[in-house]
Amino acid sequence: MDVILLNEIRLPAHRPARDVLEGPRVRLEPVMRSRHLHDLFVTGHEGEAGKRVWDWLGYGPFVDEAAMGEWLDQCSTAADPLFFAIVDRSDNRAKGMCSFLRIAPEQGTIEIGHIWFSPGLQKTASATEGLFLLMDEAMSVLGYRRLEWKCNAENHASREAALRLGFTFEGIFRQHLVVKGRNRDTAWFSILDNEWPVRRKALLSWLAPENFDSDGRQKRSLERSQRSNA
């Protein structure tokens, strides 16, 4: 593979592999129907809170476990998006999904998306760690120069999450997509390679065990960590 240097930019970046990404709290496993289906179906369809995880996605909820299994079969063989199950290391159960997509090694750009967390995983350090594992793999290991995050412009929780993680808001693509029969304006966010070391330091500082008390409550917010490391 030829390496092209453009103004000291090293291209291409490396294409992500179907590797397990390990953290202290969670493990990202390439999604497999046989391994993850039951857990993902239960956590993604349990009560109204479970079904709401699909509100902003282009698929789901599923009519039954078999239907979700057919979808997971497609996910498990796709190279782009490259899907991962988020496995809670405390009980070894899959409690959400995320992916790399829009993978362009020749341009050094990559996106993280198709993110959904079970109600029990939402707003936890484990959820943040799962996204950090993807972000760090893309920027620190694979050598991408631009990491993207996109969401429905009306999905305020996703927009707030992007900013909390250190992404910069870039603007709105109006009527960008049609999702579940509705126009979708898309909000765009990014982190660049020269920004990543500071963002990484803030995330690692926030995720450190000493930042949480014995009940798992944070002592310092991630927003504060981002500001102190800016």
C-alpha positions as semicolon CSV with decimal commas, in nm:
position;residue;x (nm);y (nm);z (nm)
1;M;0,000;0,000;0,000
2;D;0,152;0,334;-0,107
3;V;0,168;0,610;0,152
4;I;0,103;0,959;0,018
5;L;0,226;1,266;0,206
6;L;0,024;1,584;0,145
7;N;0,159;1,878;0,345
8;E;0,292;1,621;0,594
9;I;-0,045;1,441;0,606
10;R;0,008;1,067;0,605
11;L;-0,243;0,885;0,384
12;P;-0,407;0,643;0,358
13;A;-0,525;0,569;0,710
14;H;-0,578;0,205;0,808
15;R;-0,912;0,038;0,753
16;P;-1,072;-0,082;1,079
17;A;-1,073;-0,458;1,136
18;R;-1,321;-0,687;1,307
19;D;-1,122;-0,674;1,629
20;V;-1,246;-0,670;1,987
21;L;-1,180;-0,335;2,158
22;E;-1,131;-0,368;2,534
23;G;-1,194;-0,117;2,811
24;P;-1,217;-0,155;3,190
25;R;-1,598;-0,131;3,188
26;V;-1,707;-0,245;2,842
27;R;-1,586;-0,450;2,550
28;L;-1,674;-0,374;2,187
29;E;-1,723;-0,700;1,998
30;P;-1,790;-0,729;1,624
31;V;-2,160;-0,803;1,623
32;M;-2,271;-1,166;1,577
33;R;-2,624;-1,301;1,574
34;S;-2,531;-1,614;1,770
35;R;-2,349;-1,417;2,039
36;H;-2,550;-1,097;2,078
37;L;-2,904;-1,132;1,942
38;H;-3,096;-1,226;2,256
39;D;-2,936;-0,962;2,477
40;L;-2,979;-0,688;2,218
41;F;-3,340;-0,777;2,147
42;V;-3,433;-0,782;2,516
43;T;-3,254;-0,459;2,607
44;G;-3,377;-0,281;2,294
45;H;-3,743;-0,379;2,327
46;E;-3,813;-0,398;2,700
47;G;-4,099;-0,160;2,773
48;E;-4,153;0,179;2,617
49;A;-3,810;0,303;2,728
50;G;-3,643;0,019;2,542
51;K;-3,838;0,078;2,223
52;R;-3,757;0,450;2,228
53;V;-3,389;0,377;2,155
54;W;-3,494;0,333;1,789
55;D;-3,674;0,667;1,756
56;W;-3,393;0,840;1,566
57;L;-3,258;0,543;1,372
58;G;-3,357;0,430;1,024
59;Y;-3,454;0,081;1,147
60;G;-3,620;-0,078;1,449
61;P;-3,793;-0,156;1,668
62;F;-3,830;-0,510;1,537
63;V;-4,150;-0,714;1,543
64;D;-3,976;-1,012;1,701
65;E;-3,636;-1,161;1,779
66;A;-3,620;-1,343;1,445
67;A;-3,665;-1,018;1,253
68;M;-3,387;-0,854;1,450
69;G;-3,174;-1,163;1,387
70;E;-3,208;-1,120;1,011
71;W;-3,098;-0,759;1,047
72;L;-2,800;-0,861;1,264
73;D;-2,698;-1,112;0,997
74;Q;-2,666;-0,821;0,755
75;C;-2,479;-0,613;1,014
76;S;-2,232;-0,892;1,088
77;T;-2,119;-0,924;0,725
78;A;-2,105;-0,553;0,638
79;A;-1,766;-0,384;0,611
80;D;-1,910;-0,031;0,607
81;P;-2,083;0,024;0,842
82;L;-1,871;-0,199;1,068
83;F;-2,096;-0,281;1,361
84;F;-1,997;-0,356;1,721
85;A;-2,200;-0,478;2,017
86;I;-2,130;-0,295;2,343
87;V;-2,080;-0,567;2,606
88;D;-2,097;-0,478;2,976
89;R;-1,802;-0,651;3,141
90;S;-1,983;-0,669;3,477
91;D;-2,233;-0,927;3,347
92;N;-2,102;-1,007;2,995
93;R;-2,428;-0,892;2,832
94;A;-2,464;-0,685;2,515
95;K;-2,647;-0,362;2,594
96;G;-2,613;-0,149;2,282
97;M;-2,446;-0,103;1,946
98;C;-2,220;0,139;1,762
99;S;-2,028;0,139;1,437
100;F;-1,765;0,286;1,213
101;L;-1,911;0,411;0,884
102;R;-1,831;0,636;0,587
103;I;-1,484;0,482;0,608
104;A;-1,249;0,660;0,366
105;P;-0,887;0,561;0,437
106;E;-0,763;0,741;0,124
107;Q;-0,899;1,070;0,264
108;G;-0,834;0,990;0,629
109;T;-1,198;1,043;0,729
110;I;-1,428;0,817;0,927
111;E;-1,756;0,848;1,117
112;I;-1,896;0,684;1,429
113;G;-2,269;0,625;1,429
114;H;-2,558;0,378;1,441
115;I;-2,533;0,433;1,816
116;W;-2,796;0,305;2,053
117;F;-2,780;0,229;2,424
118;S;-3,022;0,025;2,632
119;P;-3,200;0,232;2,900
120;G;-2,968;0,085;3,163
121;L;-2,657;0,186;2,967
122;Q;-2,768;0,539;2,888
123;K;-2,592;0,824;3,070
124;T;-2,330;0,598;3,228
125;A;-1,951;0,594;3,230
126;S;-1,974;0,263;3,045
127;A;-2,157;0,428;2,755
128;T;-1,896;0,704;2,736
129;E;-1,616;0,448;2,751
130;G;-1,767;0,253;2,462
131;L;-1,763;0,561;2,241
132;F;-1,414;0,654;2,358
133;L;-1,289;0,311;2,248
134;L;-1,416;0,377;1,895
135;M;-1,282;0,731;1,889
136;D;-0,939;0,628;2,014
137;E;-0,917;0,338;1,771
138;A;-0,994;0,570;1,480
139;M;-0,761;0,853;1,575
140;S;-0,477;0,701;1,781
141;V;-0,448;0,356;1,623
142;L;-0,579;0,376;1,266
143;G;-0,448;0,724;1,192
144;Y;-0,758;0,908;1,069
145;R;-0,734;1,285;1,036
146;R;-1,106;1,362;1,070
147;L;-1,366;1,189;1,288
148;E;-1,730;1,268;1,214
149;W;-2,056;1,249;1,408
150;K;-2,391;1,311;1,241
151;C;-2,743;1,303;1,381
152;N;-3,096;1,422;1,321
153;A;-3,092;1,794;1,396
154;E;-3,395;1,742;1,622
155;N;-3,213;1,479;1,828
156;H;-3,096;1,712;2,102
157;A;-2,960;1,432;2,321
158;S;-2,726;1,320;2,042
159;R;-2,616;1,676;1,971
160;E;-2,539;1,733;2,338
161;A;-2,349;1,404;2,353
162;A;-2,132;1,505;2,058
163;L;-2,040;1,835;2,222
164;R;-1,976;1,665;2,556
165;L;-1,732;1,424;2,389
166;G;-1,541;1,715;2,238
167;F;-1,680;1,729;1,884
168;T;-1,718;2,068;1,714
169;F;-2,054;2,158;1,559
170;E;-2,013;2,236;1,189
171;G;-2,365;2,311;1,068
172;I;-2,691;2,169;0,933
173;F;-2,758;1,989;0,605
174;R;-3,124;2,075;0,539
175;Q;-3,351;1,795;0,411
176;H;-3,045;1,574;0,394
177;L;-3,229;1,240;0,423
178;V;-3,570;1,079;0,444
179;V;-3,588;0,858;0,754
180;K;-3,899;0,655;0,831
181;G;-4,097;0,867;0,588
182;R;-3,992;1,203;0,732
183;N;-3,752;1,473;0,615
184;R;-3,435;1,478;0,822
185;D;-3,213;1,780;0,866
186;T;-2,869;1,651;0,968
187;A;-2,638;1,814;1,223
188;W;-2,267;1,761;1,152
189;F;-1,985;1,747;1,408
190;S;-1,616;1,663;1,385
191;I;-1,289;1,615;1,572
192;L;-0,963;1,670;1,383
193;D;-0,637;1,488;1,438
194;N;-0,464;1,795;1,582
195;E;-0,750;1,832;1,834
196;W;-0,758;1,470;1,941
197;P;-0,466;1,465;2,193
198;V;-0,641;1,725;2,410
199;R;-0,982;1,557;2,374
200;R;-0,826;1,219;2,453
201;K;-0,659;1,351;2,768
202;A;-0,989;1,497;2,891
203;L;-1,180;1,175;2,827
204;L;-0,917;0,960;2,998
205;S;-0,914;1,196;3,296
206;W;-1,292;1,177;3,327
207;L;-1,304;0,797;3,285
208;A;-1,034;0,738;3,549
209;P;-1,158;0,535;3,851
210;E;-1,059;0,814;4,091
211;N;-1,314;1,044;3,925
212;F;-1,600;0,833;4,063
213;D;-1,711;0,777;4,421
214;S;-1,805;0,442;4,575
215;D;-2,159;0,476;4,436
216;G;-2,033;0,542;4,082
217;R;-2,115;0,914;4,084
218;Q;-1,879;1,141;3,896
219;K;-1,674;1,390;4,094
220;R;-1,591;1,610;3,796
221;S;-1,801;1,647;3,482
222;L;-1,663;1,566;3,138
223;E;-1,741;1,921;3,031
224;R;-1,517;2,045;3,314
225;S;-1,243;1,803;3,208
226;Q;-1,269;1,931;2,851
227;R;-1,238;2,292;2,968
228;S;-0,944;2,223;3,200
229;N;-0,756;2,045;2,921
230;A;-0,835;2,301;2,650
